[in-house]
Short mmCIF file of C-alpha atoms in Angstrom, two decimals:
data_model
loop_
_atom_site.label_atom_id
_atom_site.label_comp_id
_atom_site.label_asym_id
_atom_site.label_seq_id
_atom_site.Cartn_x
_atom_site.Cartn_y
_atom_site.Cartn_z
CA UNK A 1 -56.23 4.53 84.88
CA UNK A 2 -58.64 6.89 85.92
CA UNK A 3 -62.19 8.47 84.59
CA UNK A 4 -62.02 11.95 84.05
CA UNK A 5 -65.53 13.95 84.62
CA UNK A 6 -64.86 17.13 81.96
CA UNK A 7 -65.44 20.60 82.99
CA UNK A 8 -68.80 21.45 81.17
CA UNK A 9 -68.70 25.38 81.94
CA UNK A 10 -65.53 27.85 81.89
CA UNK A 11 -66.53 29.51 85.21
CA UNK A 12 -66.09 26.02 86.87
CA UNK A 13 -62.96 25.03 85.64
CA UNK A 14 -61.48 27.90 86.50
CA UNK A 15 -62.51 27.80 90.26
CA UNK A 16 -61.56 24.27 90.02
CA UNK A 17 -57.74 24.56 89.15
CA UNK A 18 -56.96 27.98 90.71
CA UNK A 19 -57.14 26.90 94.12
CA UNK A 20 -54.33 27.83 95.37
CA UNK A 21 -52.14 24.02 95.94
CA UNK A 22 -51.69 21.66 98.44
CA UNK A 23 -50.92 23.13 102.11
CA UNK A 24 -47.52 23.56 101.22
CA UNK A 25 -47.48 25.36 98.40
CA UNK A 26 -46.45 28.96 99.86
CA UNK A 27 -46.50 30.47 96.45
CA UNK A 28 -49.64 30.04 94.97
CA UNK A 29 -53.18 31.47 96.18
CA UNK A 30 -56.78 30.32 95.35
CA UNK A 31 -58.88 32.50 93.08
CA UNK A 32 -55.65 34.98 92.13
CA UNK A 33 -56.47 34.86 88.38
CA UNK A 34 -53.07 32.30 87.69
CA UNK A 35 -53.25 28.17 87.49
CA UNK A 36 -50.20 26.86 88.45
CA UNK A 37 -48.92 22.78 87.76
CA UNK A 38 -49.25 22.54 91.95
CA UNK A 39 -52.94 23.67 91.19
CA UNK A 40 -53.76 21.03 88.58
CA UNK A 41 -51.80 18.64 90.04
CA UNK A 42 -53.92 18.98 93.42
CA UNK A 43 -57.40 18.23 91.24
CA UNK A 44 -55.77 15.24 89.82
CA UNK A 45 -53.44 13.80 92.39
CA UNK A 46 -50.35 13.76 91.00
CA UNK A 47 -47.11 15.94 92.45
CA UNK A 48 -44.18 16.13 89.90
CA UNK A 49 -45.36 14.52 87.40
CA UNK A 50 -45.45 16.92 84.27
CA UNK A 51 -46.58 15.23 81.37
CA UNK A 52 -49.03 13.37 82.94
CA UNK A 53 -50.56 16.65 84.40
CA UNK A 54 -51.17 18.20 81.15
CA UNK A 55 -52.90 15.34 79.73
CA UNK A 56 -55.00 15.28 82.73
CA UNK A 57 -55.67 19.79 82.46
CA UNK A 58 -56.28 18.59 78.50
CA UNK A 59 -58.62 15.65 79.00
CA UNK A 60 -60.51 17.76 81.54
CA UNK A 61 -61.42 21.09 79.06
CA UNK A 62 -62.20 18.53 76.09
CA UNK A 63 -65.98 19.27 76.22
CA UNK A 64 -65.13 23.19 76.64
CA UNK A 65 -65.68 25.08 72.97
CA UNK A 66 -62.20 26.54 71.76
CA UNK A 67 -63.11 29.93 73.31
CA UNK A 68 -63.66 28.51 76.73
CA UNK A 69 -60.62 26.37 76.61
CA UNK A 70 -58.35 29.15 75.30
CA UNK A 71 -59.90 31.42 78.45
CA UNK A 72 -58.67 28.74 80.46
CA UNK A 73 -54.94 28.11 79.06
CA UNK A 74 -54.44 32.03 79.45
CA UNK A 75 -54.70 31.61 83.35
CA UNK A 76 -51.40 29.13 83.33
CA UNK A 77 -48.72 30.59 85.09
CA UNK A 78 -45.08 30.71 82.71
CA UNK A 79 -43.63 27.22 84.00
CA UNK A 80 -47.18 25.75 83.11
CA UNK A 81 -47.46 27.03 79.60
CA UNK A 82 -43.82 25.90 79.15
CA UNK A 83 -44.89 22.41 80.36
CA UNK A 84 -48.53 22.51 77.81
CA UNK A 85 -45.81 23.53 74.90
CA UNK A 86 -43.63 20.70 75.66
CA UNK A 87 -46.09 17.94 76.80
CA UNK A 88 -49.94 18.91 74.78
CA UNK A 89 -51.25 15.86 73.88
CA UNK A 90 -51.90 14.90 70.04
CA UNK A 91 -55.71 14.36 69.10
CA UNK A 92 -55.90 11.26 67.02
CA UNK A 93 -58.29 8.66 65.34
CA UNK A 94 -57.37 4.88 65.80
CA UNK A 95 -57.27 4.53 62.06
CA UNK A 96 -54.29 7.20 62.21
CA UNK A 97 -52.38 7.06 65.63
CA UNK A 98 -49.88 4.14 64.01
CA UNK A 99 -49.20 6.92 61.50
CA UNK A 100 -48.95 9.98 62.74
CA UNK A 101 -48.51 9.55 66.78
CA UNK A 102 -45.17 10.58 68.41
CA UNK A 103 -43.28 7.88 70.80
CA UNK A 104 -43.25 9.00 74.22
CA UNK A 105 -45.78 11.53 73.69
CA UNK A 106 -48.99 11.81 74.93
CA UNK A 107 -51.99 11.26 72.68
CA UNK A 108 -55.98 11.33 73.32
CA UNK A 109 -57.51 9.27 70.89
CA UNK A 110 -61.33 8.72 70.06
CA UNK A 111 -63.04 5.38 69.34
CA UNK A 112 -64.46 2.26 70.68
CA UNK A 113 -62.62 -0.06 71.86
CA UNK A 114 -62.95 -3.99 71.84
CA UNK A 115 -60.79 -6.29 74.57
CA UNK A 116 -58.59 -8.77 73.29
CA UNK A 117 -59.14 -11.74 74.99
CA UNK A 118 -57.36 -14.71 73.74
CA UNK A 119 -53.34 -14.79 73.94
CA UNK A 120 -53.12 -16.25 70.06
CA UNK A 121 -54.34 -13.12 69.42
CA UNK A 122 -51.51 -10.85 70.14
CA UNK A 123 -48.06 -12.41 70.21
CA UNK A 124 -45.94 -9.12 71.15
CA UNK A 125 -43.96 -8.47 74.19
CA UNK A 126 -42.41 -5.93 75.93
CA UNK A 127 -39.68 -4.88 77.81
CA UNK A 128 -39.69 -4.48 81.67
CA UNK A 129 -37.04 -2.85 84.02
CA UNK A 130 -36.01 -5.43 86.40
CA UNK A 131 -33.17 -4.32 89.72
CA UNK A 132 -30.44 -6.67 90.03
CA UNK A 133 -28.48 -4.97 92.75
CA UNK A 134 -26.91 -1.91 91.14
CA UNK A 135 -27.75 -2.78 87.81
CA UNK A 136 -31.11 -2.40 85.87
CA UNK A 137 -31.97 -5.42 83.43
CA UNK A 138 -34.98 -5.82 81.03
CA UNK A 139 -36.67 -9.15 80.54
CA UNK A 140 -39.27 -9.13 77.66
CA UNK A 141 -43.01 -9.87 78.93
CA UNK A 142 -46.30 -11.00 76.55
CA UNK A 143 -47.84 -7.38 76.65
CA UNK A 144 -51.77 -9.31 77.10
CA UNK A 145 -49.64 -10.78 80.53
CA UNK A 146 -48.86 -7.19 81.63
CA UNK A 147 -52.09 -5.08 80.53
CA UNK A 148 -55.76 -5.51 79.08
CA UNK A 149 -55.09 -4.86 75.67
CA UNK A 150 -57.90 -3.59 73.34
CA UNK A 151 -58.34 -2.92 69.36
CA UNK A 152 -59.62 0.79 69.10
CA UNK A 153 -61.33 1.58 65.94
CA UNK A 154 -63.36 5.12 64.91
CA UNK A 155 -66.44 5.74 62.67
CA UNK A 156 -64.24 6.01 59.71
CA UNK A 157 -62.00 3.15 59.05
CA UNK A 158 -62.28 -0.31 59.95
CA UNK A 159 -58.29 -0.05 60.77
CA UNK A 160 -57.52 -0.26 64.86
CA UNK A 161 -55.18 0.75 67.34
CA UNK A 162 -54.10 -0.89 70.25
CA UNK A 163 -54.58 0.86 73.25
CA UNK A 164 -53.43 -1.09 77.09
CA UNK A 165 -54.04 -0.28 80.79
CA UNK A 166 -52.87 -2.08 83.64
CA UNK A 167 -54.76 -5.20 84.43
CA UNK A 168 -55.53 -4.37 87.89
CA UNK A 169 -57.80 -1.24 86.39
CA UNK A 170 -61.20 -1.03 85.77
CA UNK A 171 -61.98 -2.35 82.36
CA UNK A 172 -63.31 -0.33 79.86
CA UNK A 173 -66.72 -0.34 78.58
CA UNK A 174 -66.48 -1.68 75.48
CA UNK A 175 -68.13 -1.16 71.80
CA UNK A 176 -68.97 2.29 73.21
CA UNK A 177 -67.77 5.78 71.70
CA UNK A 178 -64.76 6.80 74.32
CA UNK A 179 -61.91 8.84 74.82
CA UNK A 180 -58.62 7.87 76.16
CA UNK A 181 -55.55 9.65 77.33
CA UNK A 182 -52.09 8.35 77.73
CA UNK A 183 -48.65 8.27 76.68
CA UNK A 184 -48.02 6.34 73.18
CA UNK A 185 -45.22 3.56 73.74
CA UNK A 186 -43.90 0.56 71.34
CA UNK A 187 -44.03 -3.40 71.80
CA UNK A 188 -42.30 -5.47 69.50
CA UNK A 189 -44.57 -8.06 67.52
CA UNK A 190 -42.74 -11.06 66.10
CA UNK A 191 -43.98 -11.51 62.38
CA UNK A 192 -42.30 -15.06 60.68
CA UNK A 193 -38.63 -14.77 61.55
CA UNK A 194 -38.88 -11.02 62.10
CA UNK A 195 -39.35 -8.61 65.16
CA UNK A 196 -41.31 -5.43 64.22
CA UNK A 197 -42.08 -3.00 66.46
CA UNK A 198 -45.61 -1.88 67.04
CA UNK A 199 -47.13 1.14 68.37
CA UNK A 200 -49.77 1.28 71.62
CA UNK A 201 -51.17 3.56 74.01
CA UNK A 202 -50.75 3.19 77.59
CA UNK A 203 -53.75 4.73 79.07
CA UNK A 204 -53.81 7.36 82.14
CA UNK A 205 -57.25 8.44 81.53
CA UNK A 206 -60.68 7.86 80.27
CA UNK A 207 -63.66 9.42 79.21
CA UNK A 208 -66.89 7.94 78.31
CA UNK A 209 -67.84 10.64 75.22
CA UNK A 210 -71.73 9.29 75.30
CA UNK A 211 -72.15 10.68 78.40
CA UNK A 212 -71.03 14.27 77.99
#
């Protein structure tokens, strides 16, 4: 999980992400008029990673106004705007992510969040990819064992949303207005007898929306 510092002027994200790739990027040039994925994916160190490039390009023109941001977009090259199509992220409130966000898409959602500390308070698990020679098993994990979970709720509703990032991260600052970026994933939550599965985010990204 990473903080994202958002481009506050148009001129300076675009000098920013055209910058012509890593060294070995023979087809794209700095300050040519065209962002390429290699160019984004330079800023935010990532390679081949798709998805998680957009959110990081999307997450980075948030504090742009729409005119700014659409100046922007119109620099991506034709793989790039295929890749936005496919992988821009949904903008969502806590009290309406369970609702309305896509599994295994990526979704920036608005609120403050609050870290769940005590295990009795969340009693899902979820499913991790274990090797076993050739094969690849799943054994089911508590999800508080595997991330720092947090209730996420907006301005609006006192309904949450649980949002997750690896332990090993930076926590977040809590009861303060943020953003966060990720991809939205499921756990399953045993309820009586039942299994029922739940929807989370699994952050990539932050950004702390009091100071911008």
């Amino acid at each position: 999980m990473k903080l994202i510092e958002p481009y506050i002027k148009v001129d300076e994200a675009i000098l920013s992400l055209d910058n012509g790739g890593r060294f070995y990027n023979f087809f794209t040039e700095a300050e040519d008029g065209v962002i390429s994925q290699a160019e984004i994916g330079k800023v935010a160190g990532l390679f081949n990673d798709r998805q998680k490039t957009v959110l990081f390009f999307e997450l980075s023109i948030s504090s742009l106004d729409a005119t700014a941001k659409a100046d922007v977009i119109s620099k991506m090259d034709e793989n790039l705007q295929r890749s936005y199509q496919k992988y821009k992220p949904q903008e969502l409130l806590p009290s309406e992510a369970d609702s309305k966000g896509v599994i295994s898409s990526n979704a920036i959602i608005t609120g403050f969040p609050t870290l769940i500390e005590s295990k009795s308070e969340l009693t899902g698990f979820i499913l991790v990819p274990i090797s076993t020679g050739k094969a690849m098993t799943f054994i089911p994990i508590p999800i508080i064992d595997h991330f720092d979970v947090y209730k996420m709720k907006d301005e609006l509703s006192s309904e949450t949303f649980l949002i997750a990032h690896a332990k090993n991260a930076e926590k977040l600052p809590e009861h303060k207005k943020i953003k966060v970026a990720g991809v939205l994933k499921e756990f399953k939550l045993k309820k009586g007898e039942e299994q029922v599965n739940r929807k989370y985010l699994e952050i990539n990204y932050f950004l702390n929306k009091e100071s911008v």
